[in-house]
Coordinates of C-alpha atoms and ligand atoms in Angstrom, one line a residue:
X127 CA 26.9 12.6 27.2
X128 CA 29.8 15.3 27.8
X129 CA 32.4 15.0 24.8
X130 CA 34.5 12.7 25.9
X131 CA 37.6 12.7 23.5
X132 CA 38.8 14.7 20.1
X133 CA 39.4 12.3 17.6
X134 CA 38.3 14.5 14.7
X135 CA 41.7 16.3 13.0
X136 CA 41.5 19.2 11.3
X137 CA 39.1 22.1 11.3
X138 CA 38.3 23.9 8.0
X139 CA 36.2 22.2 5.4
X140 CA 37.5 19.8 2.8
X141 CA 40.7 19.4 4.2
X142 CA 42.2 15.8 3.6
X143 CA 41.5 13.1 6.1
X144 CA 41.1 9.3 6.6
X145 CA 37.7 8.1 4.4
X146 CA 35.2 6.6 7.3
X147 CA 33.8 3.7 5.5
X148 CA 30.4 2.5 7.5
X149 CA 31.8 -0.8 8.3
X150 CA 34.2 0.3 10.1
X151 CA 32.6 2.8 12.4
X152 CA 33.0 2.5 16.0
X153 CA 30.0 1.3 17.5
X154 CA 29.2 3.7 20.4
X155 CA 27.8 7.3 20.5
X156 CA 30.2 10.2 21.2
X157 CA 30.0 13.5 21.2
X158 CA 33.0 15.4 20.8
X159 CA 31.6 18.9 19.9
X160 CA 28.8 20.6 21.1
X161 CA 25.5 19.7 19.0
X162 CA 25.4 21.1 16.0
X163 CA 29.5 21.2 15.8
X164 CA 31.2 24.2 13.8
X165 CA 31.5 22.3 10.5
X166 CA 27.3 21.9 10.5
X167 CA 26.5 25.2 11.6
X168 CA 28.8 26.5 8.9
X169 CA 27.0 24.0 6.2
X170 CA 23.9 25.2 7.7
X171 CA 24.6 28.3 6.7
X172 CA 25.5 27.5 3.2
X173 CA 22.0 24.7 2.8
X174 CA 19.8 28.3 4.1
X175 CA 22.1 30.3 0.5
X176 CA 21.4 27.4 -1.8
X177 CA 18.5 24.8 -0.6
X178 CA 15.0 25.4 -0.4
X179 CA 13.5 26.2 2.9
X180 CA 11.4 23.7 2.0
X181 CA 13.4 20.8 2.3
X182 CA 13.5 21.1 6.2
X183 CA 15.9 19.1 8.5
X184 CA 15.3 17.1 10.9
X185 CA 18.2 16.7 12.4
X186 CA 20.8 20.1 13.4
X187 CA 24.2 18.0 11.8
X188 CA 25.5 16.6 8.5
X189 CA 26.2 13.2 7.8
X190 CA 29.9 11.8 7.1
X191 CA 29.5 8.2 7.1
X192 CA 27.1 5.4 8.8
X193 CA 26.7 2.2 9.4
X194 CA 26.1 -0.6 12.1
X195 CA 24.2 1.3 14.4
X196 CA 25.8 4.8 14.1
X197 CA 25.9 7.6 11.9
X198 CA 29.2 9.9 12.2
X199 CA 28.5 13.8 11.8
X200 CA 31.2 16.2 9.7
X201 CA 32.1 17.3 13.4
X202 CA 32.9 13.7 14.3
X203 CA 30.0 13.1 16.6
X204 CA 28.9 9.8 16.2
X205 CA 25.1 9.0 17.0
X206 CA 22.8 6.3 17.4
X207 CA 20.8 6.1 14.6
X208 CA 17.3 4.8 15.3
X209 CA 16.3 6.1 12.2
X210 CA 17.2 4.3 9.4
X211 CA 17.1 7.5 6.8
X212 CA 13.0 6.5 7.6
X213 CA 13.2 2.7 7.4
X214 CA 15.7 2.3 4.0
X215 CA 18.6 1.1 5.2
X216 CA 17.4 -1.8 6.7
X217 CA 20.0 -4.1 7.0
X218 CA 22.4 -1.6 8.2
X219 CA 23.8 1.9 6.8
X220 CA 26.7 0.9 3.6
X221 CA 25.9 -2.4 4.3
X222 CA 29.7 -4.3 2.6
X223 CA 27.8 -6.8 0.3
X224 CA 25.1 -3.5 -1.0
X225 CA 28.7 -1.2 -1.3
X226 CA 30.5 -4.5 -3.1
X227 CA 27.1 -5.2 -5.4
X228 CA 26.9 -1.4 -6.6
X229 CA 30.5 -1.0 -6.9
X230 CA 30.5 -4.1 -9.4
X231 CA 27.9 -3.2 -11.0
X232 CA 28.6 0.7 -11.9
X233 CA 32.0 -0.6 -13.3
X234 CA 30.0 -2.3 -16.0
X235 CA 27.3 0.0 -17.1
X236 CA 25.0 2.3 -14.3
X237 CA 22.5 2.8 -16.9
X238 CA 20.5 1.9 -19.7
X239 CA 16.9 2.0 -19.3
X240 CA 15.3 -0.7 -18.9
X241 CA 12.5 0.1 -21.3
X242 CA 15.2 0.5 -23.8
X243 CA 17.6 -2.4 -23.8
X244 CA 16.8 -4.7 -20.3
X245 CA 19.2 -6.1 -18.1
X246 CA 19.3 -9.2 -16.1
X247 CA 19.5 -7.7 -12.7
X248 CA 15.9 -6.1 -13.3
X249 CA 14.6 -9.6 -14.0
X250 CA 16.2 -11.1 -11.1
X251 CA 14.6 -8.6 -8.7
X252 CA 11.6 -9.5 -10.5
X253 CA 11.9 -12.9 -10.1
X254 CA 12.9 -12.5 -6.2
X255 CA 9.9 -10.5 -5.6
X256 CA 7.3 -12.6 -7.1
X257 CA 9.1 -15.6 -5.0
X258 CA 8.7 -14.1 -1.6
X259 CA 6.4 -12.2 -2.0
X260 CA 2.7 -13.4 -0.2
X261 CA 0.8 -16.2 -2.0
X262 CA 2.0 -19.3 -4.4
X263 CA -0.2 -17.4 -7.3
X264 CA 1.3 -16.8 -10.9
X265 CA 2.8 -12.9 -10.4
X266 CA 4.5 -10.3 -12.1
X267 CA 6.6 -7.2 -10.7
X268 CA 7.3 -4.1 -12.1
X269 CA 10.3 -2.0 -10.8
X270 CA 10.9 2.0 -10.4
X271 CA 12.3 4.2 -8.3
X272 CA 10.6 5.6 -5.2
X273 CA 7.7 4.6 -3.2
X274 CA 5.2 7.4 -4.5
X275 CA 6.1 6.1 -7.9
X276 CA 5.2 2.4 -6.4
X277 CA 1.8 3.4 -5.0
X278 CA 0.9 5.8 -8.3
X279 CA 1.6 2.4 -10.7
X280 CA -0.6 0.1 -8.2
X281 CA -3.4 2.3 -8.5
X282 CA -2.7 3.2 -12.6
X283 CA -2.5 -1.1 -12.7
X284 CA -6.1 -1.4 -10.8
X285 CA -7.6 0.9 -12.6
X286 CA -7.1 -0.8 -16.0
X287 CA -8.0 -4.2 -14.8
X288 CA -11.2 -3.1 -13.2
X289 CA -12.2 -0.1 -15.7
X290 CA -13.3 1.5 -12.6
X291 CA -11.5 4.9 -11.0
X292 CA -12.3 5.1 -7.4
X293 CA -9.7 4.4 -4.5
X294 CA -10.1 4.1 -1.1
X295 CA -7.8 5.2 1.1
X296 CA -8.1 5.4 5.4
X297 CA -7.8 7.9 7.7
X298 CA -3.8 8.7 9.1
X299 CA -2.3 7.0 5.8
X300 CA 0.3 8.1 3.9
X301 CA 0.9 7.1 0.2
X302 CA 4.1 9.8 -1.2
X303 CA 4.4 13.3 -2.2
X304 CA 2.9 13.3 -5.7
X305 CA 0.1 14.8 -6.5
X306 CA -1.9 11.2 -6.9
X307 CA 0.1 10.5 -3.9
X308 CA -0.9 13.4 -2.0
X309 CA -4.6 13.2 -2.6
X310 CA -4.2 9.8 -0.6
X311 CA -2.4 10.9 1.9
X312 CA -4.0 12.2 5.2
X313 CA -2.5 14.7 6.4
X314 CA -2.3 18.4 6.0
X315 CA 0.6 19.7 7.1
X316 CA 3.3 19.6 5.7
X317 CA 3.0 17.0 2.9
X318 CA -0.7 18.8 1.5
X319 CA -1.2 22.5 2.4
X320 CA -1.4 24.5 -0.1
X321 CA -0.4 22.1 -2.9
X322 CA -3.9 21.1 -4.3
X323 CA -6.3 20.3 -6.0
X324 CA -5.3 16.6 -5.9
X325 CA -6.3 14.1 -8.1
X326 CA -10.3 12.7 -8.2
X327 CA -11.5 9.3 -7.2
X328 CA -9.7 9.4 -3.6
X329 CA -12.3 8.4 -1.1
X330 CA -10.8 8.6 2.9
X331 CA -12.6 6.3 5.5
X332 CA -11.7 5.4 9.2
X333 CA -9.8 2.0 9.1
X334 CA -8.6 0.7 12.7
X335 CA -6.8 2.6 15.4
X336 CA -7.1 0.4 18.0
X337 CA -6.2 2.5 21.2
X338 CA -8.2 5.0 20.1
X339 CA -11.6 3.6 18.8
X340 CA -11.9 0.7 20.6
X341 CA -13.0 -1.3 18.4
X342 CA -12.1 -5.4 17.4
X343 CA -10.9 -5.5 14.0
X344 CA -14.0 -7.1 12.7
X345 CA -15.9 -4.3 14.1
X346 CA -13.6 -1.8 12.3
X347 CA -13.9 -3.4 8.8
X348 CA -17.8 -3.5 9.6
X349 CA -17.4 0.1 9.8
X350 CA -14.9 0.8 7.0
X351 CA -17.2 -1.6 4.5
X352 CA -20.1 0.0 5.5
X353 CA -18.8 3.4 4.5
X354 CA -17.2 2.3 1.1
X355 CA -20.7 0.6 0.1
X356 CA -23.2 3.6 1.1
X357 CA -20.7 6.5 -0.4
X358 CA -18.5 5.0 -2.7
X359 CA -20.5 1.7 -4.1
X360 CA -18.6 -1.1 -4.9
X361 CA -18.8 -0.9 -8.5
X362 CA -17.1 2.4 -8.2
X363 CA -14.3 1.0 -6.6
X364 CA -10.7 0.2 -8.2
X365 CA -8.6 -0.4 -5.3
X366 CA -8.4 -0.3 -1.7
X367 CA -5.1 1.0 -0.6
X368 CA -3.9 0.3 3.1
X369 CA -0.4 0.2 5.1
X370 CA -0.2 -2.9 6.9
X371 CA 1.0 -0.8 9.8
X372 CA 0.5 2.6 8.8
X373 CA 3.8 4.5 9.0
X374 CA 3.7 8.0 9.1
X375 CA 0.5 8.1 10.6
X376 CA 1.6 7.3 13.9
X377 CA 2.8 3.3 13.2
X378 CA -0.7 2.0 13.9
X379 CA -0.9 -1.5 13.9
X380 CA -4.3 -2.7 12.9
X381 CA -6.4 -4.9 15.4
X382 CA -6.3 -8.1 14.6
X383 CA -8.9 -9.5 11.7
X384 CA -9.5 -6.0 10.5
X385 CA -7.1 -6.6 7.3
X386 CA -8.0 -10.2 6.3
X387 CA -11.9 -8.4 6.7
X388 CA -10.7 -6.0 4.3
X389 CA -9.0 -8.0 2.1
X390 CA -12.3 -10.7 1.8
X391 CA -14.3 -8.0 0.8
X392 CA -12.1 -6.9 -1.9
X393 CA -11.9 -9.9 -3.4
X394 CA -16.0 -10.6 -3.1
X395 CA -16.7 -7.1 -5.2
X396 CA -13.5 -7.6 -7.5
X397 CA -11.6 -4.5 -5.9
X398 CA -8.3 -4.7 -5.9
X399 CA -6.8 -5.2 -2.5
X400 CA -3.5 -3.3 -2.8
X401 CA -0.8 -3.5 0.5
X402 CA 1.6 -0.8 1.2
X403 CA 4.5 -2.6 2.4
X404 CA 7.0 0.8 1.9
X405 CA 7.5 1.3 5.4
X406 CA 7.0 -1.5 7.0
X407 CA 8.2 -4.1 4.3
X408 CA 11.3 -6.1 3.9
X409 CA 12.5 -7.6 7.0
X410 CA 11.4 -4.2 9.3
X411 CA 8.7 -6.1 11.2
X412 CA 10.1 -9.2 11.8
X413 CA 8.7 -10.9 8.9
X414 CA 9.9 -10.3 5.1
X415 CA 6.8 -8.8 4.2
X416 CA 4.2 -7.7 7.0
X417 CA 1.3 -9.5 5.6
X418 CA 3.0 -12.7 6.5
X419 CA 1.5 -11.6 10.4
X420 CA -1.9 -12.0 9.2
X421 CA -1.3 -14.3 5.9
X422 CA -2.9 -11.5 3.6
X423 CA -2.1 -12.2 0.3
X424 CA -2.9 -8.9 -1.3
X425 CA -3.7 -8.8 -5.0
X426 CA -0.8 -5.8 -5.2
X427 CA 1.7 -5.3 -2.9
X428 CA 4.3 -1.8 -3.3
X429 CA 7.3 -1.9 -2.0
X430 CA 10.3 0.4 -1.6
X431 CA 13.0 1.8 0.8
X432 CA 14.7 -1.7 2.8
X433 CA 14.2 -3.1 -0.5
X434 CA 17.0 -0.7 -2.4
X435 CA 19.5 -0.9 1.2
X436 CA 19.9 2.7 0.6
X437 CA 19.6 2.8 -3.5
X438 CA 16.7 4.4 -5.1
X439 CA 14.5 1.3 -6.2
X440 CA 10.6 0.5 -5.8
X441 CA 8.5 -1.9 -7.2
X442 CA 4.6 -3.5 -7.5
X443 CA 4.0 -6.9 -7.3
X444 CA 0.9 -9.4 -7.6
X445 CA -1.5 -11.0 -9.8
X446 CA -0.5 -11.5 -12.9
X447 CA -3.7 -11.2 -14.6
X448 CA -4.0 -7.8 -12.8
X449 CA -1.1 -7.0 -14.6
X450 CA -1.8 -8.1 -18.2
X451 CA -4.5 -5.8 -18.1
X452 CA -2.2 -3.2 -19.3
X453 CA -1.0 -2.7 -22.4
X454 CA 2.8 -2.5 -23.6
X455 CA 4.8 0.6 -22.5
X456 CA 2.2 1.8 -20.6
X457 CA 4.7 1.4 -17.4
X458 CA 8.3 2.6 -17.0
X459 CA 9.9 5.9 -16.1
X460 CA 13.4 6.6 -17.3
X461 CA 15.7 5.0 -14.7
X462 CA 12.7 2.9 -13.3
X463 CA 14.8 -0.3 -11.9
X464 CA 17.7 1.2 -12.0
X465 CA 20.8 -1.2 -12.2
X466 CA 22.9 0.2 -9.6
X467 CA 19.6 0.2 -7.3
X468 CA 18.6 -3.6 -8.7
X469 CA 22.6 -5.0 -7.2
X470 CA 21.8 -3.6 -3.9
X471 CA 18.3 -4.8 -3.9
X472 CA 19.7 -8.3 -4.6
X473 CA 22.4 -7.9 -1.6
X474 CA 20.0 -6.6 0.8
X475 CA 17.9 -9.5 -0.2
X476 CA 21.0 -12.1 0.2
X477 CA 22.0 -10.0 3.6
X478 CA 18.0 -10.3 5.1
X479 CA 18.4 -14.2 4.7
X480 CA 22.2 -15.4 5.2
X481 CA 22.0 -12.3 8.6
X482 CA 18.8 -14.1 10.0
X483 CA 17.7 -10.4 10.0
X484 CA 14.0 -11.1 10.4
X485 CA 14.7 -12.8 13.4
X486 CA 17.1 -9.8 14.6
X487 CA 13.9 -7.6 13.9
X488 CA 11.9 -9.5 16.3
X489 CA 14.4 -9.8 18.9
X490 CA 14.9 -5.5 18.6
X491 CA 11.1 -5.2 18.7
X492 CA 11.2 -7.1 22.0
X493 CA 14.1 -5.3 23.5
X494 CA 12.7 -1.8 22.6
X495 CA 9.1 -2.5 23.3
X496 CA 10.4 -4.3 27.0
X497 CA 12.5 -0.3 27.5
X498 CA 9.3 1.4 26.4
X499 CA 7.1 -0.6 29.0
X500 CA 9.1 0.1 31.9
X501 CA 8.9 3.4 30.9
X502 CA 5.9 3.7 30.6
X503 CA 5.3 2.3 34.3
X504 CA 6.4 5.4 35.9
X505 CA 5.4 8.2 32.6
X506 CA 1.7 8.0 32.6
X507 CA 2.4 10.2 29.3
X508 CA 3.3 7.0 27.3
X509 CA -0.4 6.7 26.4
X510 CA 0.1 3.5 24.0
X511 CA 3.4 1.5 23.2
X512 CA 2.5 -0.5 19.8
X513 CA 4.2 -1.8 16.6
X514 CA 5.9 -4.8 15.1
X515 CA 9.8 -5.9 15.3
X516 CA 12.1 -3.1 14.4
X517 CA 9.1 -1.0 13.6
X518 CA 7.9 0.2 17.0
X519 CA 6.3 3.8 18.7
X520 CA 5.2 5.2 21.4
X521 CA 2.2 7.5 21.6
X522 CA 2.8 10.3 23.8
X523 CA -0.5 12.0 25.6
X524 CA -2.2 14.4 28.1
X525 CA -2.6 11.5 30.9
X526 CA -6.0 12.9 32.1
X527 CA -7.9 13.2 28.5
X528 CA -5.7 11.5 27.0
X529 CA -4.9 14.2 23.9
X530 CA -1.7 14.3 21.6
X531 CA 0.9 16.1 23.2
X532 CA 3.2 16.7 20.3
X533 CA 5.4 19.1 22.6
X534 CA 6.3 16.5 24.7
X535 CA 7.3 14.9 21.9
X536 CA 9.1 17.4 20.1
X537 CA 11.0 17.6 23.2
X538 CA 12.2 14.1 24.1
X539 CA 13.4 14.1 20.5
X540 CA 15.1 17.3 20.6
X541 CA 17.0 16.2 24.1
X542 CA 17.4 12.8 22.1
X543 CA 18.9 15.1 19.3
X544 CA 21.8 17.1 21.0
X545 CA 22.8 14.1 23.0
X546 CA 23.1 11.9 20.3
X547 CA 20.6 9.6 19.2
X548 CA 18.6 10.1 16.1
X549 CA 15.1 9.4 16.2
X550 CA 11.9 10.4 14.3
X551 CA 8.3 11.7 15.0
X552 CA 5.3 10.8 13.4
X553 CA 1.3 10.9 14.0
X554 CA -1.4 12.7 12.4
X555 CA -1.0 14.8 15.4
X556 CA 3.1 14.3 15.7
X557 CA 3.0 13.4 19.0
X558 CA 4.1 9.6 18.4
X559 CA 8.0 8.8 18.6
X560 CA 8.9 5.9 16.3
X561 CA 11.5 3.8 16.8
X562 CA 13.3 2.0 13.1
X563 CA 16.8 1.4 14.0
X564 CA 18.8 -0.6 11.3
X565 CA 18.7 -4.0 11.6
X566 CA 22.7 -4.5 12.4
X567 CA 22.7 -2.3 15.7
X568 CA 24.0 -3.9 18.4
X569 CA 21.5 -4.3 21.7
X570 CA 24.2 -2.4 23.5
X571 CA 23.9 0.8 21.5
X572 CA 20.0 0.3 21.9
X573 CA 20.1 0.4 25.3
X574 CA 22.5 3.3 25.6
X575 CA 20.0 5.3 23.6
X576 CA 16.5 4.0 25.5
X577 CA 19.2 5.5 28.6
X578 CA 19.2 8.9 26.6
X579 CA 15.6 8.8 26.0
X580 CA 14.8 8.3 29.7
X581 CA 16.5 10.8 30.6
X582 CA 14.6 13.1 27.9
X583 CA 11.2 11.7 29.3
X584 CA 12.2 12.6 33.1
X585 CA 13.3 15.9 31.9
X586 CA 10.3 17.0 29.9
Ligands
PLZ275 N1 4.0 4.7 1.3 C1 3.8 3.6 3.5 O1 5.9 5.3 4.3 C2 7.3 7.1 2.5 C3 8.0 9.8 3.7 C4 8.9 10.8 4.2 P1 8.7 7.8 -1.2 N2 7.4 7.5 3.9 C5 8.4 8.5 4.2 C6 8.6 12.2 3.6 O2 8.8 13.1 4.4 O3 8.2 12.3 2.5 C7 6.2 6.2 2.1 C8 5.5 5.4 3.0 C9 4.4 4.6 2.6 C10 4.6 5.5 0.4 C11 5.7 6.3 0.8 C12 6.3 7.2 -0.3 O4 7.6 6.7 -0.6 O5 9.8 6.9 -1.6 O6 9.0 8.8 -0.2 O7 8.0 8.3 -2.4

């Protein structure tokens, strides 16, 4: 945990030095300066003169170079990365095949539009998503650029098919940033306060939070339905929009039966049963998509983040009638589908399949859900351990009534911070800490870090 050895040369800023490529970071965490080091306190300094406060950080250092399981600071700290830049680079950090794919690809053109004069690489991604994507229907995709973007087109498609405008959303979700986006997301702070009014037509009911409503997942979509048909009506209702595990929320699974409930009903009153697979898509969960657990086969499905490794690239797919509902050019955005973003989508694609990286997400579920339980045995404050594969949390509580304690959390993740392991919060009340390391860490690194966080939970 001490810093152990110097191997960072040179002191002042831009100097010349050997170019850390991510696949050829060593895989351990060292810290060689104190946390942050000199060169991101003095960057720190410049981001307060020139980026918006806004922008927040959650981590004290600037990134140099990642990959496997690390990310290397500009001080040459090297940390465990459990992360993933929030679930994106999936099949590890500068992945060789995504670098290769991009480089290739921006030598030949990095742009065009693809509303202007298409390119095959947007087809193929097409054609890959509506391949393994849930359900042998006839589909379509559509491509764009960030997972806001994703969700604002799934509801724009749904509402031209059904001619209807509502959209039901749940409790603890979160859909993006934009103002569409924002009306469907849950929570205040940070992503609403102050930014309103949001869009109409956004209707929030409870969905199913299993450790703390108690109820099966039949008994949750009783509730959820009955809600939708006294307040909205069906015939009101364009889409129903739900995270398969809801991310930012606090990574709440579902209970089982509560989706396929959901997803029956949509289909009985022609609402269009829209997955958000953004977080919790491509490979994270241990399946490619995380409908697979339940064999939903939603009408739309958004997807984003592990799908681009790291490049900008979103898309919607699903029914194909759903689609034809809309009329030419009604879709698009200027670099929506992206070419540079579509050869890395096609690598991380290849990578998830010839890397047996589904399976590597179930077997880093199991290894970090087995460290949270024994921790869990002697912290009573580890009030629920849940998720799926590489996509896992614990909930962290008051033992006796069992409230959010986002201070505890706030601290095992700061301890976590300074002695080099990057990890993330989340929870409507910010007192969950997620765990979505990239898929190519090795179990050695995960360990080292569940011995960091131990250490942060006994010292709370
Ligand atoms: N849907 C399920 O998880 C993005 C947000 C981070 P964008 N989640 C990370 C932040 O602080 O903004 C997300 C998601 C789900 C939609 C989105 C939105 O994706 O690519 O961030 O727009």
């Amino acid at each position: 945990m001490l810093p152990t050895e110097h191997t960072h040369k040179g002191d002042g800023m831009g100097d010349q030095e050997e170019t850390k490529t991510g696949g050829t970071l060593p895989q351990e965490r060292r810290l060689v300066t104190e946390i942050p080091g000199p060169r991101s306190r003095a960057m720190r300094a410049r981001a307060d003169a020139a980026v918006a406060a806004a922008v927040g950080a959650t981590m004290p250092v600037f990134a140099e170079a990642a990959g496997g399981g690390v990310l290397l600071d500009v001080d040459g700290n090297s940390f465990i990365d459990l992360g993933s830049g929030i679930a994106v680079t999936t099949v590890g950090n500068a992945h060789p095949a995504v670098v290769a794919a991009v480089q290739a690809q921006a030598a030949k053109f990095t742009h065009t539009a693809a509303g202007i004069t298409p390119y095959e690489l947007y087809v193929r991604v097409c054609e890959t998503l509506v391949r393994l994507s849930p359900g042998r229907h006839d589909k379509r995709a559509l491509l764009v650029s960030t997972g806001a973007e994703a969700v604002e087109n799934a509801v724009k498609i749904a509402r031209a098919h059904t001619r209807r405008q509502g959209v039901a959303v749940f409790e603890h979700a979160f859909h993006g940033r934009t103002n569409l986006t924002m009306a469907m997301t849950a929570k205040a702070m940070p992503y609403k306060s102050g930014f309103g009014p949001f869009a109409p037509e956004i209707y929030r009911v409870p969905g199913s939070y299993p450790y703390r409503d108690n109820l099966t997942g039949e008994q949750a979509a009783a509730r959820t339905i009955a809600r939708l048909h006294a307040e909205v009506g069906e015939s009101n209702l364009a889409a129903i929009v739900v995270e398969p595990i809801q991310g930012e929320g606090g990574f709440i699974v579902p209970a089982p039966g509560f989706l396929p409930a959901l997803q029956a009903y949509a289909r009985q009153h022609g609402i269009v049963f829209v997955l958000d697979e953004i977080q919790a898509g491509v490979a994270r969960t241990g399946r490619l998509f995380a409908a697979e657990h339940e064999g939903l086969e939603p009408d739309l499905m958004t997807v984003a983040k592990g799908l681009g490794g790291g490049l900008p690239l979103a898309g919607v797919v699903g029914r194909a009638e759903i689609f034809e509902s809309v009329h030419s050019g009604g879709l698009g955005g200027t670099y929506a589908g992206n070419p540079l973003s579509c050869a890395a989508a096609l690598a991380v694609l290849e990578a998830v399949e010839n890397e047996g990286l589904t399976e590597r997400a179930a077997a880093i579920g199991a290894l970090v859900e087995g460290r949270c339980r024994r921790l869990q045995e002697t912290d009573p404050r580890i009030g629920d351990i849940r998720g799926r594969g590489a996509m896992q949390a614990v909930e962290l509580v008051d033992p006796a009534t069992g409230a959010p304690d986002p201070a505890l959390a706030a601290s095992v993740a700061a301890y976590a911070h300074r002695n080099g392991v990057i990890v993330l919060l989340c929870g409507t009340w910010s007192n969950v800490i997620r765990f979505l390391p990239p898929l190519s860490i090795s179990d050695a690194l995960l360990h080292d870090a569940f011995d960091v966080l131990a250490e942060g939970f006994a010292r709370a």
